Amino acid sequence: MDGRAVALLFSGQMAQAVNSWAYITPIEDVFNDIKAFSKEEITDIRIVEDS
């Protein structure tokens, strides 16, 4: 509702029928993985808002 990122979309099928689907990862999981992969050298991750 606020226009914020909530997930990373990997793949999906357009909503053409009842069988629509998408593979997503919650954005907090993505951020935590980046921090862990960097061995905690990256501590602050933000998404730039379009102004």
PDB file of N, CA, C and O in Angstrom:
ATOM      1  N   MET A   1       0.809  -1.190   0.000  1.00  0.00           N
ATOM      2  CA  MET A   1       0.000   0.000   0.000  1.00  0.00           C
ATOM      3  C   MET A   1       0.857   1.261   0.000  1.00  0.00           C
ATOM      4  O   MET A   1       0.437   2.281  -0.531  1.00  0.00           O
ATOM      5  N   ASP A   2       2.058   1.185   0.590  1.00  0.00           N
ATOM      6  CA  ASP A   2       2.928   2.352   0.681  1.00  0.00           C
ATOM      7  C   ASP A   2       3.916   2.442  -0.475  1.00  0.00           C
ATOM      8  O   ASP A   2       4.764   3.319  -0.488  1.00  0.00           O
ATOM      9  N   GLY A   3       3.850   1.500  -1.410  1.00  0.00           N
ATOM     10  CA  GLY A   3       4.767   1.512  -2.545  1.00  0.00           C
ATOM     11  C   GLY A   3       6.178   1.083  -2.184  1.00  0.00           C
ATOM     12  O   GLY A   3       7.140   1.507  -2.790  1.00  0.00           O
ATOM     13  N   ARG A   4       6.303   0.209  -1.203  1.00  0.00           N
ATOM     14  CA  ARG A   4       7.618  -0.257  -0.754  1.00  0.00           C
ATOM     15  C   ARG A   4       7.882  -1.670  -1.245  1.00  0.00           C
ATOM     16  O   ARG A   4       6.962  -2.446  -1.477  1.00  0.00           O
ATOM     17  N   ALA A   5       9.162  -1.999  -1.382  1.00  0.00           N
ATOM     18  CA  ALA A   5       9.540  -3.353  -1.787  1.00  0.00           C
ATOM     19  C   ALA A   5       9.237  -4.322  -0.652  1.00  0.00           C
ATOM     20  O   ALA A   5       9.553  -4.054   0.506  1.00  0.00           O
ATOM     21  N   VAL A   6       8.617  -5.427  -0.976  1.00  0.00           N
ATOM     22  CA  VAL A   6       8.306  -6.441   0.027  1.00  0.00           C
ATOM     23  C   VAL A   6       8.923  -7.792  -0.317  1.00  0.00           C
ATOM     24  O   VAL A   6       9.022  -8.658   0.541  1.00  0.00           O
ATOM     25  N   ALA A   7       9.352  -7.966  -1.585  1.00  0.00           N
ATOM     26  CA  ALA A   7       9.901  -9.254  -1.992  1.00  0.00           C
ATOM     27  C   ALA A   7      10.712  -9.094  -3.277  1.00  0.00           C
ATOM     28  O   ALA A   7      10.604  -8.087  -3.964  1.00  0.00           O
ATOM     29  N   LEU A   8      11.516 -10.102  -3.552  1.00  0.00           N
ATOM     30  CA  LEU A   8      12.271 -10.180  -4.792  1.00  0.00           C
ATOM     31  C   LEU A   8      11.591 -11.227  -5.662  1.00  0.00           C
ATOM     32  O   LEU A   8      11.456 -12.389  -5.263  1.00  0.00           O
ATOM     33  N   LEU A   9      11.132 -10.817  -6.841  1.00  0.00           N
ATOM     34  CA  LEU A   9      10.426 -11.716  -7.756  1.00  0.00           C
ATOM     35  C   LEU A   9      11.441 -12.420  -8.645  1.00  0.00           C
ATOM     36  O   LEU A   9      12.254 -11.787  -9.307  1.00  0.00           O
ATOM     37  N   PHE A  10      11.391 -13.752  -8.649  1.00  0.00           N
ATOM     38  CA  PHE A  10      12.293 -14.544  -9.476  1.00  0.00           C
ATOM     39  C   PHE A  10      11.648 -14.973 -10.783  1.00  0.00           C
ATOM     40  O   PHE A  10      12.265 -14.958 -11.823  1.00  0.00           O
ATOM     41  N   SER A  11      10.415 -15.402 -10.715  1.00  0.00           N
ATOM     42  CA  SER A  11       9.738 -15.917 -11.889  1.00  0.00           C
ATOM     43  C   SER A  11       8.248 -15.923 -11.621  1.00  0.00           C
ATOM     44  O   SER A  11       7.811 -15.920 -10.481  1.00  0.00           O
ATOM     45  N   GLY A  12       7.485 -15.941 -12.701  1.00  0.00           N
ATOM     46  CA  GLY A  12       6.053 -16.002 -12.509  1.00  0.00           C
ATOM     47  C   GLY A  12       5.323 -16.173 -13.824  1.00  0.00           C
ATOM     48  O   GLY A  12       5.917 -16.124 -14.897  1.00  0.00           O
ATOM     49  N   GLN A  13       4.036 -16.374 -13.726  1.00  0.00           N
ATOM     50  CA  GLN A  13       3.169 -16.510 -14.896  1.00  0.00           C
ATOM     51  C   GLN A  13       2.146 -15.400 -14.819  1.00  0.00           C
ATOM     52  O   GLN A  13       1.549 -15.164 -13.771  1.00  0.00           O
ATOM     53  N   MET A  14       1.943 -14.724 -15.916  1.00  0.00           N
ATOM     54  CA  MET A  14       0.979 -13.629 -15.964  1.00  0.00           C
ATOM     55  C   MET A  14      -0.387 -14.097 -15.483  1.00  0.00           C
ATOM     56  O   MET A  14      -0.761 -15.239 -15.680  1.00  0.00           O
ATOM     57  N   ALA A  15      -1.106 -13.191 -14.884  1.00  0.00           N
ATOM     58  CA  ALA A  15      -2.430 -13.514 -14.342  1.00  0.00           C
ATOM     59  C   ALA A  15      -3.457 -13.620 -15.462  1.00  0.00           C
ATOM     60  O   ALA A  15      -4.312 -12.773 -15.633  1.00  0.00           O
ATOM     61  N   GLN A  16      -3.349 -14.676 -16.257  1.00  0.00           N
ATOM     62  CA  GLN A  16      -4.264 -14.894 -17.371  1.00  0.00           C
ATOM     63  C   GLN A  16      -5.358 -15.894 -17.014  1.00  0.00           C
ATOM     64  O   GLN A  16      -6.376 -15.964 -17.682  1.00  0.00           O
ATOM     65  N   ALA A  17      -5.101 -16.674 -15.988  1.00  0.00           N
ATOM     66  CA  ALA A  17      -6.049 -17.731 -15.648  1.00  0.00           C
ATOM     67  C   ALA A  17      -6.026 -17.965 -14.143  1.00  0.00           C
ATOM     68  O   ALA A  17      -5.324 -17.300 -13.410  1.00  0.00           O
ATOM     69  N   VAL A  18      -6.753 -18.950 -13.725  1.00  0.00           N
ATOM     70  CA  VAL A  18      -6.831 -19.298 -12.311  1.00  0.00           C
ATOM     71  C   VAL A  18      -5.492 -19.814 -11.796  1.00  0.00           C
ATOM     72  O   VAL A  18      -5.174 -19.674 -10.622  1.00  0.00           O
ATOM     73  N   ASN A  19      -4.667 -20.373 -12.666  1.00  0.00           N
ATOM     74  CA  ASN A  19      -3.408 -20.999 -12.250  1.00  0.00           C
ATOM     75  C   ASN A  19      -2.213 -20.059 -12.268  1.00  0.00           C
ATOM     76  O   ASN A  19      -1.110 -20.471 -12.573  1.00  0.00           O
ATOM     77  N   SER A  20      -2.385 -18.809 -11.947  1.00  0.00           N
ATOM     78  CA  SER A  20      -1.263 -17.865 -11.881  1.00  0.00           C
ATOM     79  C   SER A  20      -0.359 -18.236 -10.709  1.00  0.00           C
ATOM     80  O   SER A  20      -0.811 -18.738  -9.691  1.00  0.00           O
ATOM     81  N   TRP A  21       0.951 -17.975 -10.853  1.00  0.00           N
ATOM     82  CA  TRP A  21       1.898 -18.301  -9.798  1.00  0.00           C
ATOM     83  C   TRP A  21       3.106 -17.379  -9.859  1.00  0.00           C
ATOM     84  O   TRP A  21       3.339 -16.715 -10.872  1.00  0.00           O
ATOM     85  N   ALA A  22       3.890 -17.349  -8.784  1.00  0.00           N
ATOM     86  CA  ALA A  22       5.126 -16.562  -8.736  1.00  0.00           C
ATOM     87  C   ALA A  22       6.043 -17.149  -7.674  1.00  0.00           C
ATOM     88  O   ALA A  22       5.583 -17.651  -6.648  1.00  0.00           O
ATOM     89  N   TYR A  23       7.367 -17.069  -7.939  1.00  0.00           N
ATOM     90  CA  TYR A  23       8.377 -17.449  -6.955  1.00  0.00           C
ATOM     91  C   TYR A  23       8.969 -16.164  -6.406  1.00  0.00           C
ATOM     92  O   TYR A  23       9.544 -15.369  -7.162  1.00  0.00           O
ATOM     93  N   ILE A  24       8.818 -15.960  -5.109  1.00  0.00           N
ATOM     94  CA  ILE A  24       9.346 -14.747  -4.489  1.00  0.00           C
ATOM     95  C   ILE A  24      10.132 -15.100  -3.229  1.00  0.00           C
ATOM     96  O   ILE A  24       9.960 -16.170  -2.656  1.00  0.00           O
ATOM     97  N   THR A  25      10.992 -14.163  -2.826  1.00  0.00           N
ATOM     98  CA  THR A  25      11.702 -14.248  -1.556  1.00  0.00           C
ATOM     99  C   THR A  25      11.420 -12.958  -0.797  1.00  0.00           C
ATOM    100  O   THR A  25      11.602 -11.871  -1.355  1.00  0.00           O
ATOM    101  N   PRO A  26      10.956 -13.048   0.444  1.00  0.00           N
ATOM    102  CA  PRO A  26      10.715 -11.829   1.213  1.00  0.00           C
ATOM    103  C   PRO A  26      11.969 -10.948   1.250  1.00  0.00           C
ATOM    104  O   PRO A  26      13.093 -11.445   1.391  1.00  0.00           O
ATOM    105  N   ILE A  27      11.790  -9.644   1.114  1.00  0.00           N
ATOM    106  CA  ILE A  27      12.924  -8.726   0.994  1.00  0.00           C
ATOM    107  C   ILE A  27      13.828  -8.765   2.225  1.00  0.00           C
ATOM    108  O   ILE A  27      15.044  -8.630   2.107  1.00  0.00           O
ATOM    109  N   GLU A  28      13.268  -8.992   3.402  1.00  0.00           N
ATOM    110  CA  GLU A  28      14.100  -9.081   4.608  1.00  0.00           C
ATOM    111  C   GLU A  28      15.040 -10.286   4.531  1.00  0.00           C
ATOM    112  O   GLU A  28      16.181 -10.209   4.985  1.00  0.00           O
ATOM    113  N   ASP A  29      14.574 -11.396   3.939  1.00  0.00           N
ATOM    114  CA  ASP A  29      15.442 -12.558   3.754  1.00  0.00           C
ATOM    115  C   ASP A  29      16.578 -12.235   2.790  1.00  0.00           C
ATOM    116  O   ASP A  29      17.719 -12.667   2.987  1.00  0.00           O
ATOM    117  N   VAL A  30      16.283 -11.473   1.744  1.00  0.00           N
ATOM    118  CA  VAL A  30      17.314 -11.058   0.786  1.00  0.00           C
ATOM    119  C   VAL A  30      18.356 -10.206   1.491  1.00  0.00           C
ATOM    120  O   VAL A  30      19.568 -10.420   1.358  1.00  0.00           O
ATOM    121  N   PHE A  31      17.910  -9.222   2.273  1.00  0.00           N
ATOM    122  CA  PHE A  31      18.839  -8.347   3.000  1.00  0.00           C
ATOM    123  C   PHE A  31      19.691  -9.144   3.984  1.00  0.00           C
ATOM    124  O   PHE A  31      20.910  -8.933   4.080  1.00  0.00           O
ATOM    125  N   ASN A  32      19.070 -10.056   4.720  1.00  0.00           N
ATOM    126  CA  ASN A  32      19.825 -10.871   5.679  1.00  0.00           C
ATOM    127  C   ASN A  32      20.855 -11.743   4.987  1.00  0.00           C
ATOM    128  O   ASN A  32      21.958 -11.942   5.502  1.00  0.00           O
ATOM    129  N   ASP A  33      20.532 -12.267   3.806  1.00  0.00           N
ATOM    130  CA  ASP A  33      21.479 -13.079   3.056  1.00  0.00           C
ATOM    131  C   ASP A  33      22.665 -12.245   2.572  1.00  0.00           C
ATOM    132  O   ASP A  33      23.806 -12.700   2.609  1.00  0.00           O
ATOM    133  N   ILE A  34      22.403 -11.020   2.132  1.00  0.00           N
ATOM    134  CA  ILE A  34      23.488 -10.127   1.716  1.00  0.00           C
ATOM    135  C   ILE A  34      24.423  -9.856   2.891  1.00  0.00           C
ATOM    136  O   ILE A  34      25.649  -9.910   2.753  1.00  0.00           O
ATOM    137  N   LYS A  35      23.854  -9.572   4.047  1.00  0.00           N
ATOM    138  CA  LYS A  35      24.672  -9.313   5.243  1.00  0.00           C
ATOM    139  C   LYS A  35      25.499 -10.534   5.610  1.00  0.00           C
ATOM    140  O   LYS A  35      26.695 -10.420   5.908  1.00  0.00           O
ATOM    141  N   ALA A  36      24.888 -11.710   5.600  1.00  0.00           N
ATOM    142  CA  ALA A  36      25.607 -12.934   5.956  1.00  0.00           C
ATOM    143  C   ALA A  36      26.704 -13.243   4.941  1.00  0.00           C
ATOM    144  O   ALA A  36      27.816 -13.613   5.322  1.00  0.00           O
ATOM    145  N   PHE A  37      26.411 -13.092   3.651  1.00  0.00           N
ATOM    146  CA  PHE A  37      27.390 -13.376   2.607  1.00  0.00           C
ATOM    147  C   PHE A  37      28.595 -12.437   2.705  1.00  0.00           C
ATOM    148  O   PHE A  37      29.720 -12.822   2.411  1.00  0.00           O
ATOM    149  N   SER A  38      28.357 -11.189   3.146  1.00  0.00           N
ATOM    150  CA  SER A  38      29.448 -10.217   3.278  1.00  0.00           C
ATOM    151  C   SER A  38      30.182 -10.372   4.602  1.00  0.00           C
ATOM    152  O   SER A  38      31.057  -9.572   4.913  1.00  0.00           O
ATOM    153  N   LYS A  39      29.839 -11.403   5.355  1.00  0.00           N
ATOM    154  CA  LYS A  39      30.423 -11.647   6.682  1.00  0.00           C
ATOM    155  C   LYS A  39      30.234 -10.435   7.584  1.00  0.00           C
ATOM    156  O   LYS A  39      31.140 -10.022   8.296  1.00  0.00           O
ATOM    157  N   GLU A  40      29.032  -9.864   7.501  1.00  0.00           N
ATOM    158  CA  GLU A  40      28.603  -8.724   8.317  1.00  0.00           C
ATOM    159  C   GLU A  40      29.393  -7.436   8.038  1.00  0.00           C
ATOM    160  O   GLU A  40      29.354  -6.503   8.824  1.00  0.00           O
ATOM    161  N   GLU A  41      30.130  -7.373   6.901  1.00  0.00           N
ATOM    162  CA  GLU A  41      30.785  -6.117   6.513  1.00  0.00           C
ATOM    163  C   GLU A  41      29.755  -5.119   6.001  1.00  0.00           C
ATOM    164  O   GLU A  41      29.940  -3.918   6.126  1.00  0.00           O
ATOM    165  N   ILE A  42      28.690  -5.616   5.406  1.00  0.00           N
ATOM    166  CA  ILE A  42      27.570  -4.768   4.989  1.00  0.00           C
ATOM    167  C   ILE A  42      26.537  -4.854   6.103  1.00  0.00           C
ATOM    168  O   ILE A  42      26.058  -5.928   6.435  1.00  0.00           O
ATOM    169  N   THR A  43      26.218  -3.704   6.685  1.00  0.00           N
ATOM    170  CA  THR A  43      25.301  -3.718   7.825  1.00  0.00           C
ATOM    171  C   THR A  43      24.036  -2.917   7.589  1.00  0.00           C
ATOM    172  O   THR A  43      23.061  -3.094   8.297  1.00  0.00           O
ATOM    173  N   ASP A  44      24.051  -2.027   6.625  1.00  0.00           N
ATOM    174  CA  ASP A  44      22.892  -1.167   6.382  1.00  0.00           C
ATOM    175  C   ASP A  44      22.507  -1.251   4.914  1.00  0.00           C
ATOM    176  O   ASP A  44      23.252  -0.791   4.051  1.00  0.00           O
ATOM    177  N   ILE A  45      21.369  -1.848   4.627  1.00  0.00           N
ATOM    178  CA  ILE A  45      20.896  -2.002   3.250  1.00  0.00           C
ATOM    179  C   ILE A  45      19.593  -1.237   3.125  1.00  0.00           C
ATOM    180  O   ILE A  45      18.682  -1.417   3.919  1.00  0.00           O
ATOM    181  N   ARG A  46      19.533  -0.384   2.121  1.00  0.00           N
ATOM    182  CA  ARG A  46      18.334   0.405   1.891  1.00  0.00           C
ATOM    183  C   ARG A  46      17.982   0.397   0.419  1.00  0.00           C
ATOM    184  O   ARG A  46      18.841   0.249  -0.432  1.00  0.00           O
ATOM    185  N   ILE A  47      16.727   0.615   0.119  1.00  0.00           N
ATOM    186  CA  ILE A  47      16.270   0.753  -1.243  1.00  0.00           C
ATOM    187  C   ILE A  47      16.039   2.242  -1.481  1.00  0.00           C
ATOM    188  O   ILE A  47      15.343   2.894  -0.701  1.00  0.00           O
ATOM    189  N   VAL A  48      16.615   2.763  -2.529  1.00  0.00           N
ATOM    190  CA  VAL A  48      16.472   4.178  -2.849  1.00  0.00           C
ATOM    191  C   VAL A  48      15.062   4.427  -3.323  1.00  0.00           C
ATOM    192  O   VAL A  48      14.548   3.739  -4.206  1.00  0.00           O
ATOM    193  N   GLU A  49      14.432   5.427  -2.740  1.00  0.00           N
ATOM    194  CA  GLU A  49      13.086   5.788  -3.152  1.00  0.00           C
ATOM    195  C   GLU A  49      13.155   6.747  -4.325  1.00  0.00           C
ATOM    196  O   GLU A  49      13.981   7.642  -4.355  1.00  0.00           O
ATOM    197  N   ASP A  50      12.298   6.510  -5.299  1.00  0.00           N
ATOM    198  CA  ASP A  50      12.215   7.379  -6.459  1.00  0.00           C
ATOM    199  C   ASP A  50      11.497   8.664  -6.045  1.00  0.00           C
ATOM    200  O   ASP A  50      10.399   8.618  -5.511  1.00  0.00           O
ATOM    201  N   SER A  51      12.146   9.802  -6.287  1.00  0.00           N
ATOM    202  CA  SER A  51      11.507  11.054  -5.870  1.00  0.00           C
ATOM    203  C   SER A  51      10.996  11.876  -7.014  1.00  0.00           C
ATOM    204  O   SER A  51      11.149  11.652  -8.128  1.00  0.00           O
TER     205      SER A  51
END
